[in-house]
XYZ file of C-alpha atoms in Angstrom:
672
model
C 0.035 0.107 0.033
C 1.173 3.451 -1.062
C 1.658 5.641 1.697
C -0.073 9.109 1.449
C 1.841 11.872 1.063
C 2.191 14.091 4.542
C 2.572 18.122 4.176
C 3.284 20.766 6.609
C 1.122 23.577 7.885
C 3.476 25.895 5.443
C 3.255 23.953 2.594
C -0.624 23.596 2.783
C -1.051 27.253 3.195
C 1.711 27.826 0.431
C -0.563 25.561 -1.801
C -3.979 27.059 -0.860
C -2.675 30.784 -1.423
C -1.141 29.878 -4.606
C -4.307 28.262 -6.135
C -6.574 31.249 -4.681
C -4.496 33.301 -6.313
C -4.472 31.506 -9.518
C -8.210 30.802 -9.680
C -8.861 34.515 -9.215
C -6.747 35.412 -11.988
C -8.365 32.796 -13.919
C -11.578 34.184 -13.190
C -10.878 37.918 -13.806
C -9.104 37.274 -17.211
C -12.017 35.222 -18.103
C -14.599 37.670 -17.200
C -12.681 40.458 -18.800
C -12.668 38.524 -22.296
C -8.622 37.666 -22.633
C -7.886 35.124 -25.102
C -5.739 32.832 -22.802
C -6.720 33.164 -19.371
C -4.538 30.315 -18.395
C -1.623 32.585 -19.131
C -2.946 34.573 -15.899
C -3.298 31.432 -14.139
C 0.220 30.195 -14.828
C 1.789 33.487 -13.841
C 0.099 33.520 -10.598
C 1.668 30.230 -9.816
C 5.278 31.295 -11.361
C 5.615 34.328 -8.985
C 4.364 32.225 -5.934
C 6.637 32.103 -2.827
C 6.303 31.074 0.934
C 7.621 34.414 1.775
C 5.439 37.549 0.618
C 8.534 39.981 0.089
C 9.672 37.484 -2.484
C 6.499 37.306 -4.258
C 6.392 41.000 -4.419
C 10.029 41.205 -5.502
C 9.245 38.632 -8.179
C 6.174 40.255 -9.451
C 7.676 43.635 -10.277
C 10.917 42.373 -11.923
C 8.551 39.694 -14.080
C 6.017 42.336 -14.901
C 9.181 44.434 -16.077
C 10.885 41.637 -17.805
C 7.360 41.126 -19.686
C 6.744 44.580 -20.513
C 10.542 44.688 -22.129
C 10.329 41.360 -23.907
C 6.752 42.839 -25.519
C 8.423 45.681 -26.727
C 11.374 43.674 -28.193
C 8.495 41.761 -30.082
C 6.557 44.756 -31.187
C 9.795 46.307 -32.790
C 11.321 42.972 -34.249
C 8.272 41.276 -35.646
C 6.886 43.909 -38.057
C 10.644 44.776 -39.027
C 11.225 41.321 -40.502
C 7.827 39.880 -40.882
C 8.579 39.381 -44.399
C 11.394 36.769 -43.585
C 10.977 34.289 -41.026
C 14.448 33.008 -41.099
C 15.695 36.745 -40.099
C 12.911 37.092 -37.803
C 13.650 33.415 -35.845
C 17.321 34.805 -35.801
C 16.710 38.216 -34.397
C 14.333 36.568 -31.675
C 17.413 33.828 -30.584
C 19.625 36.674 -30.741
C 17.782 38.817 -28.043
C 17.343 35.846 -26.192
C 21.101 35.352 -25.971
C 21.717 38.916 -25.135
C 19.069 39.154 -22.297
C 20.519 35.757 -20.666
C 24.199 37.508 -21.038
C 22.940 40.465 -19.078
C 20.782 38.113 -16.551
C 23.930 36.658 -15.975
C 25.942 39.649 -14.996
C 23.511 40.855 -12.659
C 23.856 38.568 -9.935
C 20.825 40.196 -7.826
C 16.994 39.817 -7.915
C 17.009 42.366 -10.858
C 18.408 39.528 -13.123
C 14.984 38.334 -13.258
C 14.005 41.167 -15.343
C 16.546 40.457 -18.342
C 15.926 36.830 -18.289
C 12.102 37.289 -18.688
C 12.563 39.888 -21.399
C 14.385 37.339 -23.128
C 12.051 34.474 -23.198
C 9.232 36.363 -23.239
C 10.001 37.583 -26.241
C 10.387 34.345 -27.546
C 6.909 33.004 -25.941
C 5.218 36.004 -28.024
C 7.112 36.148 -30.888
C 7.501 32.531 -32.215
C 4.115 31.822 -32.712
C 3.629 35.104 -34.484
C 6.395 34.362 -37.007
C 3.931 33.000 -39.312
C 0.710 35.200 -38.565
C 2.637 38.648 -37.890
C -0.626 40.762 -38.247
C -1.822 39.759 -34.980
C 1.528 40.828 -33.157
C 0.222 43.843 -31.465
C -3.216 42.652 -30.264
C -1.281 39.271 -28.897
C 1.593 41.328 -27.337
C -1.076 43.404 -25.439
C -3.346 40.643 -24.199
C -0.196 38.793 -23.033
C 1.144 41.638 -21.248
C -2.505 41.877 -19.612
C -3.137 38.405 -18.694
C 0.364 38.145 -17.214
C -0.059 41.428 -15.252
C -3.334 40.300 -13.890
C -1.848 36.994 -12.699
C 1.165 38.871 -11.083
C -1.545 41.345 -9.473
C -3.601 38.403 -8.041
C -0.557 36.846 -6.548
C 0.896 39.808 -5.015
C -2.463 40.964 -3.478
C -3.301 37.000 -2.047
C 0.353 36.397 -0.834
C 0.504 39.958 0.922
C -3.163 39.605 2.469
C -3.736 36.333 3.394
C -1.345 35.307 6.519
C 1.626 36.889 4.956
C 5.069 35.358 5.868
C 7.717 38.100 6.693
C 11.336 38.270 5.602
C 12.249 39.122 9.196
C 12.565 35.831 10.935
C 14.483 34.038 8.339
C 16.949 37.159 7.390
C 17.438 37.898 11.390
C 17.860 33.982 11.812
C 20.864 34.036 9.374
C 22.307 37.161 10.920
C 22.699 35.725 14.008
C 23.647 32.600 12.840
C 26.499 34.169 10.925
C 27.592 36.189 14.137
C 27.662 33.206 16.153
C 29.588 31.082 13.568
C 32.122 34.175 13.585
C 32.279 34.098 17.467
C 32.563 30.248 17.573
C 35.681 30.849 14.799
C 37.361 32.937 17.355
C 36.375 30.835 20.222
C 37.878 27.717 18.720
C 41.111 29.609 17.818
C 41.958 30.193 21.286
C 40.843 26.909 22.679
C 43.436 24.261 23.971
C 42.869 21.359 21.941
C 44.409 18.339 19.627
C 45.589 19.970 16.777
C 43.734 17.879 14.400
C 40.516 18.130 16.138
C 40.986 21.875 16.190
C 41.727 22.227 12.596
C 38.611 20.533 11.641
C 36.443 22.476 13.550
C 37.844 25.590 12.649
C 37.717 24.674 9.162
C 33.810 23.844 9.497
C 33.526 27.590 11.182
C 35.242 29.078 8.144
C 32.702 27.330 5.746
C 29.607 27.831 7.602
C 30.503 31.657 7.860
C 30.911 31.653 4.033
C 27.537 30.231 3.361
C 26.011 32.315 5.761
C 27.468 35.596 4.131
C 26.248 34.332 0.777
C 22.685 33.381 2.082
C 22.693 36.784 3.851
C 23.357 38.478 0.597
C 20.744 36.597 -1.413
C 17.972 37.508 1.514
C 18.890 40.973 1.601
C 17.892 41.564 -1.924
C 14.125 41.634 -1.220
C 14.576 43.877 1.965
C 13.120 47.010 0.184
C 9.770 44.732 -0.449
C 9.249 43.650 3.147
C 7.098 46.048 5.426
C 8.680 45.049 8.684
C 12.314 45.714 7.591
C 11.789 48.471 4.848
C 13.101 51.123 7.613
C 15.878 48.981 8.629
C 17.383 48.652 5.270
C 20.263 50.848 5.795
C 21.368 48.924 9.067
C 20.916 45.477 7.184
C 23.170 46.580 4.294
C 25.821 48.149 6.772
C 25.744 44.802 8.951
C 26.029 42.415 5.982
C 29.238 44.177 5.119
C 30.401 44.127 8.665
C 29.695 40.544 8.836
C 31.669 39.986 5.532
C 34.527 42.127 6.831
C 35.166 39.671 9.550
C 36.491 36.821 7.513
C 39.667 38.354 6.525
C 40.207 39.361 9.808
C 39.434 36.071 11.558
C 41.630 34.537 8.880
C 44.583 36.829 9.675
C 44.375 36.278 13.341
C 44.469 32.483 12.752
C 47.464 32.453 10.588
C 49.143 34.601 13.041
C 48.614 32.366 15.722
C 50.013 29.643 13.880
C 53.126 31.292 12.866
C 53.637 32.294 16.796
C 53.152 29.095 17.581
C 55.811 27.701 15.214
C 58.356 30.493 15.854
C 57.998 30.749 19.681
C 56.967 27.019 20.382
C 53.618 28.018 21.312
C 51.583 30.838 22.095
C 53.336 33.193 24.229
C 52.158 32.977 27.988
C 51.375 36.672 28.150
C 49.094 36.594 24.862
C 47.032 33.759 26.147
C 46.478 35.303 29.932
C 45.322 38.299 27.937
C 43.032 36.252 25.801
C 41.599 34.904 29.106
C 41.142 37.873 30.854
C 39.558 39.896 28.013
C 36.931 37.618 26.362
C 33.783 39.451 27.503
C 33.985 41.766 24.423
C 32.419 38.624 22.207
C 29.381 38.573 24.609
C 26.140 40.121 23.223
C 25.947 42.080 26.323
C 29.378 43.706 26.439
C 29.781 47.426 27.175
C 31.562 50.027 25.930
C 33.915 49.830 28.629
C 34.637 46.381 28.171
C 35.390 46.686 24.189
C 37.566 49.487 25.095
C 39.396 47.654 27.608
C 39.950 44.760 25.207
C 41.493 47.004 22.581
C 44.029 48.647 24.800
C 45.170 45.061 25.973
C 45.219 43.523 22.617
C 47.130 46.732 21.392
C 49.949 45.935 24.296
C 50.854 42.729 22.719
C 52.858 44.517 20.397
C 55.196 45.551 23.062
C 55.574 42.156 24.432
C 58.904 40.246 24.679
C 60.162 38.939 21.440
C 63.023 36.515 21.040
C 63.711 37.752 17.369
C 62.652 40.275 14.846
C 60.136 37.689 13.355
C 58.520 37.246 16.619
C 58.290 41.023 17.164
C 56.834 41.454 13.810
C 54.190 38.799 14.611
C 53.399 40.323 17.533
C 52.467 43.462 15.805
C 50.777 41.875 13.383
C 48.582 40.186 15.927
C 47.898 43.064 18.168
C 46.730 44.928 14.895
C 44.436 42.473 13.643
C 42.961 42.077 16.835
C 42.359 45.859 17.363
C 40.777 45.807 13.861
C 38.643 42.451 14.700
C 37.286 44.249 18.024
C 36.218 47.233 16.527
C 34.305 45.017 13.466
C 32.783 43.102 16.098
C 31.743 46.208 18.231
C 30.004 47.742 14.745
C 28.410 44.067 14.548
C 26.354 44.161 17.563
C 25.642 47.840 17.572
C 24.147 47.674 14.150
C 22.281 44.270 15.267
C 20.765 46.249 18.171
C 19.969 49.135 15.454
C 17.960 46.633 13.439
C 15.910 45.459 16.467
C 15.474 49.093 17.273
C 13.942 49.872 13.379
C 11.827 46.888 13.719
C 10.214 48.152 16.774
C 9.454 51.518 14.879
C 12.134 53.460 16.690
C 14.755 55.674 14.848
C 17.880 54.384 13.660
C 20.986 56.687 13.346
C 21.746 57.363 9.901
C 25.844 58.112 10.613
C 25.852 53.937 11.448
C 24.111 52.991 8.454
C 27.114 53.609 5.936
C 28.258 50.669 4.151
C 31.911 49.903 3.675
C 32.114 50.095 0.146
C 30.068 49.085 -2.788
C 29.019 45.496 -2.986
C 31.099 44.084 -6.037
C 30.300 40.686 -6.971
C 32.272 38.206 -8.928
C 31.347 38.084 -12.584
C 32.612 35.427 -15.074
C 31.740 36.993 -18.460
C 33.134 34.408 -20.361
C 30.717 31.780 -18.872
C 27.837 34.331 -19.325
C 28.950 34.859 -22.901
C 28.882 31.000 -23.292
C 25.745 30.429 -22.004
C 24.239 33.092 -24.278
C 25.607 31.578 -27.277
C 24.201 27.971 -26.096
C 20.869 29.714 -25.823
C 21.065 31.340 -29.270
C 22.565 27.758 -31.124
C 19.438 26.099 -28.957
C 16.989 28.347 -30.405
C 18.229 28.716 -34.014
C 18.744 24.794 -34.279
C 14.738 24.585 -33.345
C 13.780 27.199 -35.701
C 15.763 25.784 -38.545
C 14.178 22.411 -37.915
C 10.600 24.062 -37.797
C 11.249 25.825 -41.086
C 12.671 22.838 -42.746
C 9.972 20.650 -41.770
C 6.813 23.252 -42.185
C 5.753 21.701 -38.906
C 2.573 23.608 -37.676
C 3.280 23.277 -33.994
C 7.225 24.283 -34.425
C 6.691 27.542 -32.571
C 6.501 25.572 -29.515
C 9.799 23.715 -30.151
C 11.511 27.306 -30.371
C 9.898 28.598 -27.549
C 10.766 25.342 -25.326
C 14.418 25.670 -26.201
C 14.625 29.401 -25.527
C 12.945 28.854 -22.065
C 15.289 25.677 -21.119
C 18.453 27.358 -22.163
C 17.697 30.588 -19.745
C 15.971 28.736 -17.079
C 19.108 26.404 -15.984
C 22.004 28.768 -17.069
C 22.951 29.613 -13.585
C 24.141 26.097 -13.040
C 27.579 24.588 -13.631
C 26.357 21.579 -15.226
C 22.357 22.346 -16.230
C 21.933 19.164 -18.013
C 20.922 17.001 -14.999
C 18.094 19.221 -14.080
C 17.253 19.687 -17.694
C 16.557 15.624 -17.823
C 14.681 16.025 -14.490
C 12.639 19.044 -15.427
C 11.837 16.804 -19.044
C 10.778 13.595 -17.191
C 8.310 15.588 -15.185
C 6.982 17.215 -18.405
C 6.348 13.448 -19.846
C 4.811 12.493 -16.578
C 2.320 15.624 -17.113
C 1.185 14.454 -20.315
C -1.521 12.169 -19.315
C -2.745 14.751 -16.926
C -2.795 17.518 -19.454
C -4.522 15.433 -22.013
C -7.132 14.275 -19.295
C -7.838 18.095 -18.716
C -7.513 19.346 -22.120
C -9.340 16.891 -23.884
C -12.035 15.419 -21.108
C -12.471 17.926 -18.544
C -12.136 21.147 -20.580
C -14.809 20.391 -22.890
C -17.400 19.505 -19.991
C -16.760 22.030 -17.698
C -19.354 24.665 -18.270
C -19.236 26.797 -15.700
C -16.284 28.130 -13.753
C -17.183 26.562 -10.513
C -16.933 23.152 -12.173
C -13.689 24.285 -13.426
C -12.018 25.118 -10.242
C -13.481 21.591 -8.671
C -11.755 19.761 -11.477
C -8.398 21.152 -11.504
C -8.297 21.958 -7.710
C -6.887 18.454 -7.107
C -3.977 18.352 -9.008
C -2.965 21.998 -8.585
C -3.214 21.749 -4.901
C -1.308 18.682 -4.646
C 1.331 20.010 -6.984
C 1.531 23.204 -5.066
C 2.639 21.746 -1.553
C 5.667 19.899 -3.347
C 6.572 22.840 -5.275
C 7.239 24.479 -1.470
C 9.350 21.548 -0.675
C 13.079 22.371 -2.138
C 13.788 18.763 -2.327
C 11.074 18.122 -4.736
C 10.419 21.576 -6.216
C 12.020 21.156 -9.220
C 9.971 17.897 -10.466
C 6.594 19.502 -9.373
C 7.589 22.883 -11.374
C 7.729 20.638 -14.254
C 4.646 18.725 -13.584
C 3.042 21.997 -13.456
C 4.338 23.711 -16.227
C 3.447 20.477 -18.526
C -0.059 20.780 -17.431
C -0.577 24.613 -17.111
C 1.516 25.328 -20.338
C -0.840 23.105 -22.091
C -3.892 24.613 -20.932
C -2.154 28.081 -21.868
C -0.919 27.480 -25.369
C -3.882 25.206 -26.501
C -7.148 26.755 -27.670
C -9.054 24.582 -25.412
C -12.422 25.094 -26.993
C -11.360 23.427 -30.019
C -8.386 21.037 -29.045
C -8.103 17.518 -30.505
C -5.872 14.707 -30.333
C -3.516 15.903 -33.234
C -3.230 19.373 -32.135
C -2.491 18.056 -28.425
C 0.058 15.679 -29.364
C 1.677 18.035 -31.972
C 2.186 20.646 -29.778
C 3.719 18.744 -26.672
C 5.849 16.979 -29.074
C 7.140 20.094 -30.336
C 7.555 21.225 -26.850
C 9.480 17.718 -25.905
C 11.764 18.119 -29.169
C 12.751 21.729 -28.199
C 13.400 20.873 -24.682
C 15.481 17.817 -25.686
C 17.455 20.135 -28.127
C 18.260 22.339 -25.333
C 19.403 19.846 -23.340
C 21.789 18.524 -26.039
C 23.153 21.638 -27.178
C 23.886 22.628 -23.563
C 25.658 19.027 -22.865
C 28.256 20.184 -25.913
C 28.459 23.801 -25.199
C 27.867 24.708 -22.006
C 28.049 21.788 -19.457
C 31.320 22.346 -17.120
C 32.596 20.589 -14.112
C 32.656 22.200 -10.597
C 36.628 21.759 -10.906
C 36.558 24.050 -14.078
C 34.372 26.728 -12.485
C 36.912 26.709 -9.465
C 39.475 27.097 -11.272
C 38.078 30.110 -13.315
C 37.050 31.618 -9.839
C 41.098 31.575 -8.732
C 42.492 32.807 -11.729
C 40.024 35.707 -11.678
C 41.349 36.176 -8.130
C 45.027 36.400 -9.474
C 44.077 38.662 -12.006
C 42.685 41.189 -9.208
C 45.521 40.617 -7.146
C 48.041 41.703 -10.166
C 45.763 44.768 -10.731
C 45.758 45.492 -6.747
C 49.643 45.339 -6.892
C 49.736 47.963 -9.768
C 50.054 51.705 -9.210
C 48.348 53.094 -6.046
C 44.812 51.947 -5.965
C 41.736 54.033 -4.819
C 39.994 53.163 -1.749
C 36.959 51.800 -3.877
C 39.087 49.343 -5.662
C 40.614 47.984 -2.506
C 36.872 47.665 -0.915
C 35.811 46.171 -4.467
C 38.463 43.495 -4.163
C 37.564 42.456 -0.909
C 33.973 42.350 -1.755
C 34.592 40.086 -4.826
C 37.121 37.832 -2.804
C 34.289 37.113 0.080
C 31.792 36.344 -2.836
C 34.303 34.028 -4.541
C 34.901 32.004 -1.100
C 31.134 31.372 -0.615
C 30.998 30.333 -4.353
C 33.962 27.980 -3.905
C 32.569 26.304 -0.652
C 29.421 24.365 -2.320
C 31.780 23.436 -5.463
C 34.512 21.474 -3.461
C 32.119 20.457 -0.788
C 31.172 17.143 -2.622
C 34.721 16.349 -2.939
C 35.205 15.572 0.609
C 36.257 17.740 3.914
C 40.014 17.680 2.773
C 39.075 19.236 -0.725
C 36.859 21.619 1.447
C 39.855 22.524 3.510
C 42.507 23.165 0.584
C 40.120 25.108 -1.313
C 39.090 27.425 1.458
C 42.414 27.810 2.617
C 43.755 28.936 -0.601
C 40.807 31.497 -1.165
C 41.416 32.911 2.357
C 45.091 33.011 2.008
C 44.590 35.138 -1.410
C 41.928 37.184 0.418
C 44.691 37.904 2.895
C 47.155 38.828 0.376
C 44.702 41.258 -1.028
C 44.368 42.880 2.098
C 48.001 43.038 2.876
C 48.729 44.635 -0.647
C 45.897 47.410 -0.232
C 47.046 47.951 3.281
C 50.906 48.373 2.079
C 49.427 50.638 -0.812
C 47.755 52.944 1.759
C 50.893 52.948 3.938
C 53.723 53.017 1.154
C 54.570 56.766 1.778
C 56.012 55.739 5.110
C 58.267 53.017 3.652
C 61.298 53.611 1.249
C 59.954 54.432 -2.137
C 62.161 52.404 -4.823
C 62.007 49.019 -2.496
C 58.497 49.144 -2.026
C 57.586 50.184 -5.800
C 59.967 47.233 -6.554
C 58.161 44.877 -4.834
C 54.720 45.842 -6.076
C 56.014 45.319 -9.643
C 57.349 41.928 -9.060
C 54.123 40.923 -6.968
C 51.970 41.960 -10.115
C 54.460 40.120 -12.600
C 53.999 36.965 -10.217
C 50.314 37.174 -10.317
C 49.886 37.576 -14.239
C 52.095 34.615 -14.582
C 49.801 32.627 -12.755
C 46.956 33.920 -14.565
C 49.144 32.843 -17.725
C 49.170 29.333 -16.063
C 52.756 29.691 -15.704
C 54.608 28.108 -12.298
C 54.826 30.712 -9.802
C 58.636 32.066 -9.507
C 58.464 34.315 -6.473
C 61.443 32.969 -4.631
C 63.527 36.319 -5.073
C 60.639 38.009 -3.302
C 61.487 36.789 -0.145
C 64.972 38.457 0.832
C 63.313 41.646 -0.706
C 60.032 41.406 1.616
C 62.748 40.677 4.809
C 64.591 43.579 4.004
C 61.534 46.127 3.994
C 60.303 44.476 7.097
C 63.702 44.671 9.166
C 63.770 48.439 8.027
C 60.235 48.983 9.108
C 60.886 47.590 12.593
C 64.068 49.477 12.998
C 62.635 52.867 11.746
C 59.281 52.538 13.840
C 57.226 52.270 10.826
C 53.457 52.600 11.203
C 51.928 49.235 12.875
C 49.613 48.267 9.886
C 52.571 48.600 7.318
C 54.714 45.898 9.547
C 51.370 43.989 10.154
C 50.850 44.028 6.389
C 54.570 43.032 5.324
C 54.491 40.294 8.046
C 51.311 39.048 6.681
C 52.308 38.940 2.894
C 55.618 37.018 3.845
C 53.281 34.539 5.599
C 50.953 34.070 2.446
C 53.656 34.070 0.089
C 55.975 31.697 1.784
C 53.939 29.911 4.728
C 56.921 27.443 5.024
C 59.776 30.070 5.154
C 62.254 29.979 8.068
C 61.197 31.836 11.224
C 64.357 34.170 10.712
C 64.354 37.278 8.563
C 67.418 37.588 6.191
C 68.850 41.097 5.737
């Protein structure tokens, strides 16, 4: 006996709200006499989400994307209606261009460009052979989609809306907790192997928290509860991200001290033990100031060698910065709670650290765009060559499939899963289109007939593990209803249109497998190559503060991108990849600090150091083996000069950190 599925209250509520919104959209579009009312119903499901702010965000961007796609159709179809081949090529190029722009905008706004691409395909390809109906069809599609968007937004915003605040604040608190745990594990006495494993897990959790926080915060402007705390949320997001290089630098410095001094010096250990209260959420300003003063005094402690002295200065500088960042995080977290409660938030504290600049892979985006163009053009060529009456569905399917899965490293498995769900939906689609629809003489009977399938599918759409298959089942049924003239549908038209859609999706999957599918290792190597390129630029002539902030933002984003790509290979691969990414992040921070303080160091030696660093990183970009052994004595001489002349502590800390990151196994003795 097959057990009945069990759904949670949230899944049932989401499915019910989605169904009510869809039926409202279907009813209104039918009352207004729109030609394809099931487009409105399908749109209401597409923009649905368990969180109300996500619905409003998707609704706005989907409507803007639909308008842009319709505008492109209105321009292209009349201009090229005399040549179906050129019109098909123009629509395919438009899909590719929009997909390229979408992949370069790693925010919720990317939905606008993706929708603009395949909306033009959904509207334009059926009009290739009937361009006279272009304007009426475009207006009808915009009206139907807009009506579905409006109904979904109203229902999900009014009927027991789920706010973004609990999940967003939960991720923030979890990120702060993971950062606190990372530092606690650094200072805790434990066997080396177990300690390293815990610290590696702390690093990975914090990187994933930062990525999830960035994704969630894009919807803050659409949440009524968090709207007035948006500035503080953005500032806290930047501050949490800035904790990663600070914690990593403290970890690296402590390891170097253990190696050089045979363990953590007693005075440093006692300082940590006496001043740990600043990590508590209830820490006072006096406690924070005392901790900063105590950590500052670490630099003046006993040192057996110049290298140990440099490491003490490095550790003291990193700890001071860490305390300052942590204090800013706790203050901003309290400001967010105050804003949610309706109290004013001090504007001077909500300024972000700098522009959020994310990693962009223009080459992979271009490759995805070319894949979409080729897949769409092949479908159009087959359509034109065979004269298939339903061939427009084939071109539409190829355009949608190539766009929808383009953000994945290897989209083919997900495509196959979606195609399988489409095949399973065929019997259900045939039952409704050919059996139920001709017998449903009023709206109430129609709702009763389609409710069982859509309510169950809606529950599975709310589950992350089954959402893709459920979405494929939904698109198969709802898409058939939207594309068919349900009043005159027959077996021939039904089989022809669904077969065309299936062939288009298979073409998209095969072209993607040949042109676009890449492995996790390939993507990870491209991310690291982009990092070396940025490091070379950072070591070039003096950079502005905005360029340094942009590098830090990109590096933090790359760490989060690398974590899930190496996770399936095992814990050892995770630790190696995370260690390399954090080391490169620290190198960038050290180079940026040297750029800021280069005026206090000998001019020609520091300029030579930057030139050689740029050459080393550019060689790595080109794939040449790293040859930077000559840098070690050069850095040592600069570091000794800085120690003897009493240079500013940040400059000494940057030189010591750069030596550790470039030469982690170098002897613990400076060579003059």
